[in-house]
mmCIF file of C-alpha atoms in Angstrom:
data_model
loop_
_atom_site.group_PDB
_atom_site.id
_atom_site.type_symbol
_atom_site.label_atom_id
_atom_site.label_comp_id
_atom_site.label_asym_id
_atom_site.label_seq_id
_atom_site.Cartn_x
_atom_site.Cartn_y
_atom_site.Cartn_z
ATOM 1 C CA UNK A 1 277.133 -29.120 227.699
ATOM 2 C CA UNK A 2 280.225 -30.429 225.895
ATOM 3 C CA UNK A 3 278.912 -33.994 225.625
ATOM 4 C CA UNK A 4 275.984 -32.761 223.545
ATOM 5 C CA UNK A 5 277.744 -30.093 221.561
ATOM 6 C CA UNK A 6 275.836 -27.710 219.315
ATOM 7 C CA UNK A 7 277.479 -24.890 217.397
ATOM 8 C CA UNK A 8 275.646 -21.688 216.554
ATOM 9 C CA UNK A 9 275.913 -22.642 212.894
ATOM 10 C CA UNK A 10 274.230 -25.999 213.571
ATOM 11 C CA UNK A 11 271.491 -24.280 215.549
ATOM 12 C CA UNK A 12 270.928 -21.907 212.642
ATOM 13 C CA UNK A 13 270.776 -24.867 210.244
ATOM 14 C CA UNK A 14 268.180 -26.622 212.405
ATOM 15 C CA UNK A 15 266.026 -23.496 212.456
ATOM 16 C CA UNK A 16 266.405 -23.186 208.695
ATOM 17 C CA UNK A 17 265.351 -26.833 208.375
ATOM 18 C CA UNK A 18 262.054 -25.897 210.033
ATOM 19 C CA UNK A 19 261.795 -22.584 208.173
ATOM 20 C CA UNK A 20 261.635 -20.571 211.379
ATOM 21 C CA UNK A 21 263.582 -17.625 212.776
ATOM 22 C CA UNK A 22 264.354 -16.169 216.199
ATOM 23 C CA UNK A 23 261.503 -13.656 216.035
ATOM 24 C CA UNK A 24 258.939 -16.348 215.231
ATOM 25 C CA UNK A 25 260.280 -18.553 218.017
ATOM 26 C CA UNK A 26 259.929 -15.705 220.509
ATOM 27 C CA UNK A 27 256.332 -15.167 219.383
ATOM 28 C CA UNK A 28 255.594 -18.871 219.842
ATOM 29 C CA UNK A 29 257.142 -18.845 223.310
ATOM 30 C CA UNK A 30 254.978 -15.856 224.252
ATOM 31 C CA UNK A 31 251.865 -17.713 223.075
ATOM 32 C CA UNK A 32 252.786 -20.712 225.189
ATOM 33 C CA UNK A 33 253.451 -18.541 228.233
ATOM 34 C CA UNK A 34 249.982 -16.996 227.883
ATOM 35 C CA UNK A 35 248.537 -20.516 227.745
ATOM 36 C CA UNK A 36 250.542 -21.569 230.816
ATOM 37 C CA UNK A 37 249.004 -18.723 232.835
ATOM 38 C CA UNK A 38 245.616 -20.371 232.298
ATOM 39 C CA UNK A 39 246.886 -23.765 233.516
ATOM 40 C CA UNK A 40 247.491 -23.303 237.271
ATOM 41 C CA UNK A 41 248.419 -26.968 237.758
ATOM 42 C CA UNK A 42 251.493 -26.597 235.533
ATOM 43 C CA UNK A 43 254.790 -25.081 236.727
ATOM 44 C CA UNK A 44 255.254 -21.463 235.684
ATOM 45 C CA UNK A 45 258.985 -21.281 236.364
ATOM 46 C CA UNK A 46 260.229 -22.906 233.160
ATOM 47 C CA UNK A 47 262.705 -21.022 231.010
ATOM 48 C CA UNK A 48 262.262 -19.714 227.485
ATOM 49 C CA UNK A 49 265.126 -21.992 226.465
ATOM 50 C CA UNK A 50 263.290 -25.085 227.717
ATOM 51 C CA UNK A 51 260.086 -24.084 225.927
ATOM 52 C CA UNK A 52 262.107 -23.622 222.742
ATOM 53 C CA UNK A 53 263.609 -27.112 223.126
ATOM 54 C CA UNK A 54 260.122 -28.629 223.393
ATOM 55 C CA UNK A 55 258.966 -26.536 220.423
ATOM 56 C CA UNK A 56 261.931 -27.860 218.452
ATOM 57 C CA UNK A 57 261.098 -31.481 219.233
ATOM 58 C CA UNK A 58 257.555 -30.840 218.051
ATOM 59 C CA UNK A 59 258.542 -29.143 214.783
ATOM 60 C CA UNK A 60 257.674 -25.717 216.221
ATOM 61 C CA UNK A 61 253.963 -26.547 216.286
ATOM 62 C CA UNK A 62 252.475 -24.526 219.120
ATOM 63 C CA UNK A 63 249.365 -26.614 219.895
ATOM 64 C CA UNK A 64 251.320 -29.851 219.795
ATOM 65 C CA UNK A 65 253.940 -28.308 222.086
ATOM 66 C CA UNK A 66 251.255 -27.349 224.607
ATOM 67 C CA UNK A 67 250.099 -30.969 224.726
ATOM 68 C CA UNK A 68 253.655 -32.248 225.134
ATOM 69 C CA UNK A 69 254.341 -29.800 227.959
ATOM 70 C CA UNK A 70 251.152 -31.027 229.637
ATOM 71 C CA UNK A 71 252.392 -34.599 229.172
ATOM 72 C CA UNK A 72 255.883 -33.748 230.412
ATOM 73 C CA UNK A 73 254.713 -32.393 233.745
ATOM 74 C CA UNK A 74 251.772 -34.758 234.269
ATOM 75 C CA UNK A 75 253.267 -38.095 233.231
ATOM 76 C CA UNK A 76 256.489 -37.552 235.144
ATOM 77 C CA UNK A 77 254.501 -36.573 238.212
ATOM 78 C CA UNK A 78 252.390 -39.709 238.031
ATOM 79 C CA UNK A 79 255.283 -42.086 237.379
ATOM 80 C CA UNK A 80 257.733 -41.005 240.062
ATOM 81 C CA UNK A 81 258.921 -44.573 240.603
ATOM 82 C CA UNK A 82 260.874 -44.164 237.358
ATOM 83 C CA UNK A 83 262.217 -40.736 238.344
ATOM 84 C CA UNK A 84 263.964 -41.737 241.568
ATOM 85 C CA UNK A 85 267.399 -42.907 242.745
ATOM 86 C CA UNK A 86 269.109 -40.465 240.386
ATOM 87 C CA UNK A 87 271.922 -40.154 242.938
ATOM 88 C CA UNK A 88 272.814 -43.795 242.178
ATOM 89 C CA UNK A 89 273.019 -43.304 238.421
ATOM 90 C CA UNK A 90 276.604 -43.740 237.223
ATOM 91 C CA UNK A 91 276.679 -44.606 233.492
ATOM 92 C CA UNK A 92 279.920 -46.631 233.654
ATOM 93 C CA UNK A 93 278.481 -48.808 236.432
ATOM 94 C CA UNK A 94 275.181 -49.641 234.714
ATOM 95 C CA UNK A 95 274.550 -52.978 233.020
ATOM 96 C CA UNK A 96 273.482 -51.186 229.846
ATOM 97 C CA UNK A 97 274.783 -48.265 227.830
ATOM 98 C CA UNK A 98 272.757 -45.294 226.627
ATOM 99 C CA UNK A 99 275.280 -43.041 224.920
ATOM 100 C CA UNK A 100 274.390 -39.949 222.887
ATOM 101 C CA UNK A 101 277.312 -39.260 220.561
ATOM 102 C CA UNK A 102 278.911 -35.809 220.944
ATOM 103 C CA UNK A 103 278.525 -34.470 217.410
ATOM 104 C CA UNK A 104 275.556 -34.012 215.084
ATOM 105 C CA UNK A 105 275.669 -35.734 211.715
ATOM 106 C CA UNK A 106 275.591 -33.657 208.504
ATOM 107 C CA UNK A 107 271.818 -34.228 208.464
ATOM 108 C CA UNK A 108 271.656 -32.692 211.983
ATOM 109 C CA UNK A 109 270.788 -35.986 213.700
ATOM 110 C CA UNK A 110 271.959 -37.110 217.129
ATOM 111 C CA UNK A 111 273.283 -40.680 217.100
ATOM 112 C CA UNK A 112 272.589 -42.700 220.267
ATOM 113 C CA UNK A 113 274.133 -46.059 221.179
ATOM 114 C CA UNK A 114 272.099 -48.587 223.197
ATOM 115 C CA UNK A 115 273.785 -51.845 224.174
ATOM 116 C CA UNK A 116 274.540 -54.231 227.004
ATOM 117 C CA UNK A 117 277.597 -53.232 228.997
ATOM 118 C CA UNK A 118 277.507 -56.118 231.438
ATOM 119 C CA UNK A 119 275.862 -59.328 230.244
ATOM 120 C CA UNK A 120 275.574 -60.786 233.769
ATOM 121 C CA UNK A 121 271.892 -61.690 233.940
ATOM 122 C CA UNK A 122 271.793 -61.518 237.742
ATOM 123 C CA UNK A 123 272.722 -57.838 237.643
ATOM 124 C CA UNK A 124 270.272 -56.872 234.905
ATOM 125 C CA UNK A 125 267.412 -54.764 236.283
ATOM 126 C CA UNK A 126 265.004 -53.259 233.751
ATOM 127 C CA UNK A 127 263.932 -50.549 236.205
ATOM 128 C CA UNK A 128 267.516 -49.357 236.712
ATOM 129 C CA UNK A 129 267.949 -49.349 232.933
ATOM 130 C CA UNK A 130 264.861 -47.178 232.469
ATOM 131 C CA UNK A 131 265.817 -44.743 235.239
ATOM 132 C CA UNK A 132 269.255 -44.253 233.699
ATOM 133 C CA UNK A 133 267.839 -43.787 230.212
ATOM 134 C CA UNK A 134 265.306 -41.229 231.433
ATOM 135 C CA UNK A 135 267.983 -39.266 233.297
ATOM 136 C CA UNK A 136 270.181 -39.064 230.206
ATOM 137 C CA UNK A 137 267.104 -38.338 228.107
ATOM 138 C CA UNK A 138 266.313 -35.424 230.422
ATOM 139 C CA UNK A 139 269.781 -33.960 229.856
ATOM 140 C CA UNK A 140 269.364 -34.401 226.101
ATOM 141 C CA UNK A 141 266.059 -32.520 226.223
ATOM 142 C CA UNK A 142 267.695 -29.798 228.281
ATOM 143 C CA UNK A 143 270.740 -29.252 226.058
ATOM 144 C CA UNK A 144 270.355 -30.760 222.588
ATOM 145 C CA UNK A 145 269.238 -28.954 219.445
ATOM 146 C CA UNK A 146 269.092 -31.763 216.902
ATOM 147 C CA UNK A 147 266.508 -32.343 214.196
ATOM 148 C CA UNK A 148 265.941 -35.753 215.764
ATOM 149 C CA UNK A 149 267.491 -38.919 217.181
ATOM 150 C CA UNK A 150 268.770 -42.053 215.497
ATOM 151 C CA UNK A 151 269.313 -45.079 217.736
ATOM 152 C CA UNK A 152 271.822 -47.868 217.183
ATOM 153 C CA UNK A 153 270.590 -50.832 219.232
ATOM 154 C CA UNK A 154 273.300 -53.468 219.679
ATOM 155 C CA UNK A 155 272.244 -56.918 220.940
ATOM 156 C CA UNK A 156 275.743 -58.321 221.440
ATOM 157 C CA UNK A 157 275.691 -60.509 224.570
ATOM 158 C CA UNK A 158 271.903 -60.399 224.783
ATOM 159 C CA UNK A 159 270.345 -63.766 225.671
ATOM 160 C CA UNK A 160 266.913 -65.301 226.047
ATOM 161 C CA UNK A 161 267.418 -64.820 229.770
ATOM 162 C CA UNK A 162 267.591 -61.066 229.265
ATOM 163 C CA UNK A 163 264.463 -61.234 227.152
ATOM 164 C CA UNK A 164 262.541 -62.775 230.047
ATOM 165 C CA UNK A 165 263.352 -59.609 232.027
ATOM 166 C CA UNK A 166 261.960 -57.389 229.276
ATOM 167 C CA UNK A 167 258.726 -56.827 231.193
ATOM 168 C CA UNK A 168 256.329 -55.278 228.664
ATOM 169 C CA UNK A 169 254.608 -52.815 231.026
ATOM 170 C CA UNK A 170 257.738 -50.938 232.223
ATOM 171 C CA UNK A 171 259.156 -51.165 228.714
ATOM 172 C CA UNK A 172 256.037 -49.594 227.269
ATOM 173 C CA UNK A 173 256.207 -46.884 229.936
ATOM 174 C CA UNK A 174 259.801 -46.282 228.905
ATOM 175 C CA UNK A 175 258.927 -45.863 225.241
ATOM 176 C CA UNK A 176 255.851 -43.730 225.882
ATOM 177 C CA UNK A 177 257.579 -41.413 228.349
ATOM 178 C CA UNK A 178 260.326 -40.783 225.810
ATOM 179 C CA UNK A 179 257.816 -40.025 223.082
ATOM 180 C CA UNK A 180 254.994 -38.315 224.962
ATOM 181 C CA UNK A 181 256.783 -36.599 227.867
ATOM 182 C CA UNK A 182 260.266 -36.017 226.465
ATOM 183 C CA UNK A 183 259.078 -35.405 222.888
ATOM 184 C CA UNK A 184 261.810 -37.643 221.476
ATOM 185 C CA UNK A 185 261.817 -37.572 217.653
ATOM 186 C CA UNK A 186 262.956 -41.004 216.493
ATOM 187 C CA UNK A 187 264.323 -40.801 212.957
ATOM 188 C CA UNK A 188 265.586 -44.363 212.776
ATOM 189 C CA UNK A 189 266.324 -47.490 214.818
ATOM 190 C CA UNK A 190 269.338 -49.438 213.561
ATOM 191 C CA UNK A 191 269.618 -53.013 214.899
ATOM 192 C CA UNK A 192 273.035 -54.685 214.961
ATOM 193 C CA UNK A 193 274.125 -58.119 216.212
ATOM 194 C CA UNK A 194 270.577 -59.440 216.402
ATOM 195 C CA UNK A 195 270.503 -62.958 217.928
ATOM 196 C CA UNK A 196 268.822 -66.041 216.513
ATOM 197 C CA UNK A 197 265.662 -65.244 218.489
ATOM 198 C CA UNK A 198 265.297 -61.871 216.772
ATOM 199 C CA UNK A 199 261.665 -62.598 215.931
ATOM 200 C CA UNK A 200 260.808 -62.615 219.647
ATOM 201 C CA UNK A 201 262.510 -59.241 220.134
ATOM 202 C CA UNK A 202 260.671 -57.758 217.183
ATOM 203 C CA UNK A 203 257.381 -59.146 218.515
ATOM 204 C CA UNK A 204 257.900 -57.232 221.774
ATOM 205 C CA UNK A 205 258.776 -54.103 219.809
ATOM 206 C CA UNK A 206 255.508 -54.384 217.918
ATOM 207 C CA UNK A 207 253.672 -54.769 221.212
ATOM 208 C CA UNK A 208 255.035 -51.598 222.818
ATOM 209 C CA UNK A 209 255.798 -49.282 219.897
ATOM 210 C CA UNK A 210 253.630 -47.482 217.392
ATOM 211 C CA UNK A 211 253.604 -48.707 213.784
ATOM 212 C CA UNK A 212 255.380 -45.539 212.606
ATOM 213 C CA UNK A 213 258.397 -46.497 214.736
ATOM 214 C CA UNK A 214 258.341 -50.116 213.610
ATOM 215 C CA UNK A 215 258.606 -48.826 210.047
ATOM 216 C CA UNK A 216 261.782 -46.950 210.995
ATOM 217 C CA UNK A 217 263.589 -50.105 212.142
ATOM 218 C CA UNK A 218 266.361 -51.587 210.033
ATOM 219 C CA UNK A 219 268.440 -54.719 210.629
ATOM 220 C CA UNK A 220 272.144 -54.515 209.737
ATOM 221 C CA UNK A 221 274.061 -57.731 209.096
ATOM 222 C CA UNK A 222 277.443 -55.996 209.101
ATOM 223 C CA UNK A 223 279.166 -52.675 209.792
ATOM 224 C CA UNK A 224 279.294 -51.797 206.118
ATOM 225 C CA UNK A 225 275.500 -51.742 206.096
ATOM 226 C CA UNK A 226 275.451 -49.541 209.207
ATOM 227 C CA UNK A 227 277.971 -47.125 207.669
ATOM 228 C CA UNK A 228 275.599 -46.569 204.765
ATOM 229 C CA UNK A 229 273.223 -44.960 207.268
ATOM 230 C CA UNK A 230 275.651 -43.478 209.801
ATOM 231 C CA UNK A 231 279.067 -42.252 208.577
ATOM 232 C CA UNK A 232 282.118 -43.582 210.449
ATOM 233 C CA UNK A 233 282.987 -40.076 211.632
ATOM 234 C CA UNK A 234 279.989 -40.131 213.970
ATOM 235 C CA UNK A 235 280.488 -43.591 215.484
ATOM 236 C CA UNK A 236 282.674 -44.927 218.315
ATOM 237 C CA UNK A 237 285.582 -47.220 217.460
ATOM 238 C CA UNK A 238 283.560 -50.351 218.367
ATOM 239 C CA UNK A 239 281.528 -49.779 215.199
ATOM 240 C CA UNK A 240 284.440 -48.942 212.929
ATOM 241 C CA UNK A 241 284.128 -45.264 213.764
ATOM 242 C CA UNK A 242 286.734 -42.582 214.287
ATOM 243 C CA UNK A 243 285.499 -41.451 217.716
ATOM 244 C CA UNK A 244 287.103 -42.832 220.869
ATOM 245 C CA UNK A 245 285.720 -46.022 222.387
ATOM 246 C CA UNK A 246 282.490 -46.322 224.345
ATOM 247 C CA UNK A 247 284.088 -46.746 227.823
ATOM 248 C CA UNK A 248 286.043 -43.502 227.429
ATOM 249 C CA UNK A 249 282.945 -41.619 226.291
ATOM 250 C CA UNK A 250 280.895 -43.039 229.176
ATOM 251 C CA UNK A 251 283.435 -41.806 231.746
ATOM 252 C CA UNK A 252 282.656 -38.272 230.645
ATOM 253 C CA UNK A 253 278.956 -38.979 231.116
ATOM 254 C CA UNK A 254 279.673 -40.057 234.700
ATOM 255 C CA UNK A 255 280.968 -36.550 235.378
ATOM 256 C CA UNK A 256 278.017 -34.941 233.607
ATOM 257 C CA UNK A 257 275.392 -36.915 235.530
ATOM 258 C CA UNK A 258 277.073 -36.338 238.902
ATOM 259 C CA UNK A 259 277.368 -32.604 238.223
ATOM 260 C CA UNK A 260 273.611 -32.500 237.533
ATOM 261 C CA UNK A 261 272.417 -34.197 240.744
ATOM 262 C CA UNK A 262 270.993 -30.927 242.092
ATOM 263 C CA UNK A 263 269.316 -30.324 238.737
ATOM 264 C CA UNK A 264 267.677 -33.773 238.827
ATOM 265 C CA UNK A 265 266.521 -33.215 242.397
ATOM 266 C CA UNK A 266 264.768 -29.958 241.568
ATOM 267 C CA UNK A 267 263.559 -31.051 238.145
ATOM 268 C CA UNK A 268 261.881 -34.206 239.433
ATOM 269 C CA UNK A 269 259.900 -32.035 241.856
ATOM 270 C CA UNK A 270 258.791 -29.757 239.031
ATOM 271 C CA UNK A 271 255.646 -31.631 238.043
ATOM 272 C CA UNK A 272 251.920 -31.107 237.690
ATOM 273 C CA UNK A 273 250.021 -30.128 240.847
ATOM 274 C CA UNK A 274 246.819 -32.055 240.288
ATOM 275 C CA UNK A 275 244.895 -30.371 243.105
ATOM 276 C CA UNK A 276 245.147 -27.111 241.132
ATOM 277 C CA UNK A 277 243.973 -28.566 237.833
ATOM 278 C CA UNK A 278 240.909 -27.008 236.224
ATOM 279 C CA UNK A 279 238.975 -29.627 234.283
ATOM 280 C CA UNK A 280 240.026 -33.133 233.358
ATOM 281 C CA UNK A 281 243.374 -34.467 232.236
ATOM 282 C CA UNK A 282 243.595 -35.092 228.505
ATOM 283 C CA UNK A 283 244.226 -38.810 228.066
ATOM 284 C CA UNK A 284 246.540 -40.263 225.461
ATOM 285 C CA UNK A 285 246.924 -43.733 223.996
ATOM 286 C CA UNK A 286 249.171 -45.248 226.667
ATOM 287 C CA UNK A 287 248.171 -43.343 229.802
ATOM 288 C CA UNK A 288 244.823 -43.034 231.454
ATOM 289 C CA UNK A 289 243.004 -39.788 232.117
ATOM 290 C CA UNK A 290 244.820 -39.371 235.437
ATOM 291 C CA UNK A 291 248.241 -39.723 233.836
ATOM 292 C CA UNK A 292 248.829 -43.237 235.137
ATOM 293 C CA UNK A 293 249.839 -46.046 232.856
ATOM 294 C CA UNK A 294 247.287 -48.421 231.402
ATOM 295 C CA UNK A 295 248.057 -52.092 231.878
ATOM 296 C CA UNK A 296 248.891 -54.037 228.746
ATOM 297 C CA UNK A 297 247.099 -57.252 227.953
ATOM 298 C CA UNK A 298 249.822 -59.740 227.107
ATOM 299 C CA UNK A 299 249.171 -63.127 225.574
#
């Protein structure tokens, strides 16, 4: 996939980063396939390439990868309301932007831009935002081979009115699905253009995110500060970068999403079959034992 480009040299560097080779990866995949045979509720038709991508996002730890595969199929299956309407996802027509940049940084990170595209409060729908993000996140899981993700979160145009639509429960689902089901490795969260009510935004972040992610947040007062973390060569022109502008990059994502409609249709069906499960679901912090989301208690 050209929009998430990975050269063979970069792939080799990522494997070297984790001190693993092709033979070891194949052995790990075989171990996971043997485990899958004992889990009749999980799909058996996944590719070696997909298993490798999940291994990568879990630092090639086999037991952790098994748990994340369990999460991937179970949590998606139990939260189908966030996995629907993919045929209506057109990145250039969304009120927000989720844009993975095309090239890896020298440290093998994928830079992702999150920002408002249309500040019209009446058109802002947190559920549409989440569905779009999850669809693009699915493509990233399918094709990327980065060490991890760094997010630039731009609050330009963001108002208190938008904040009132930041419903904590769907937001927490969003964050947890990315971490627990999609195995997203967040290396850093770079805030730019924070408004005067930044403390309220950060309070919500602390409510829905784990402390280890809060520690990875950094506030940038200017582009010079951002460039100390992310070189200009890996940023769009809106942030002083040498890439083309965000609208042009998003147009290419329109084509990518549309061309994957059949993939989304089949992939969203490829979930846990609970009637075949042997034993109980393993619960995690955010989801109950049946894979449904626990309600947050909000003051």
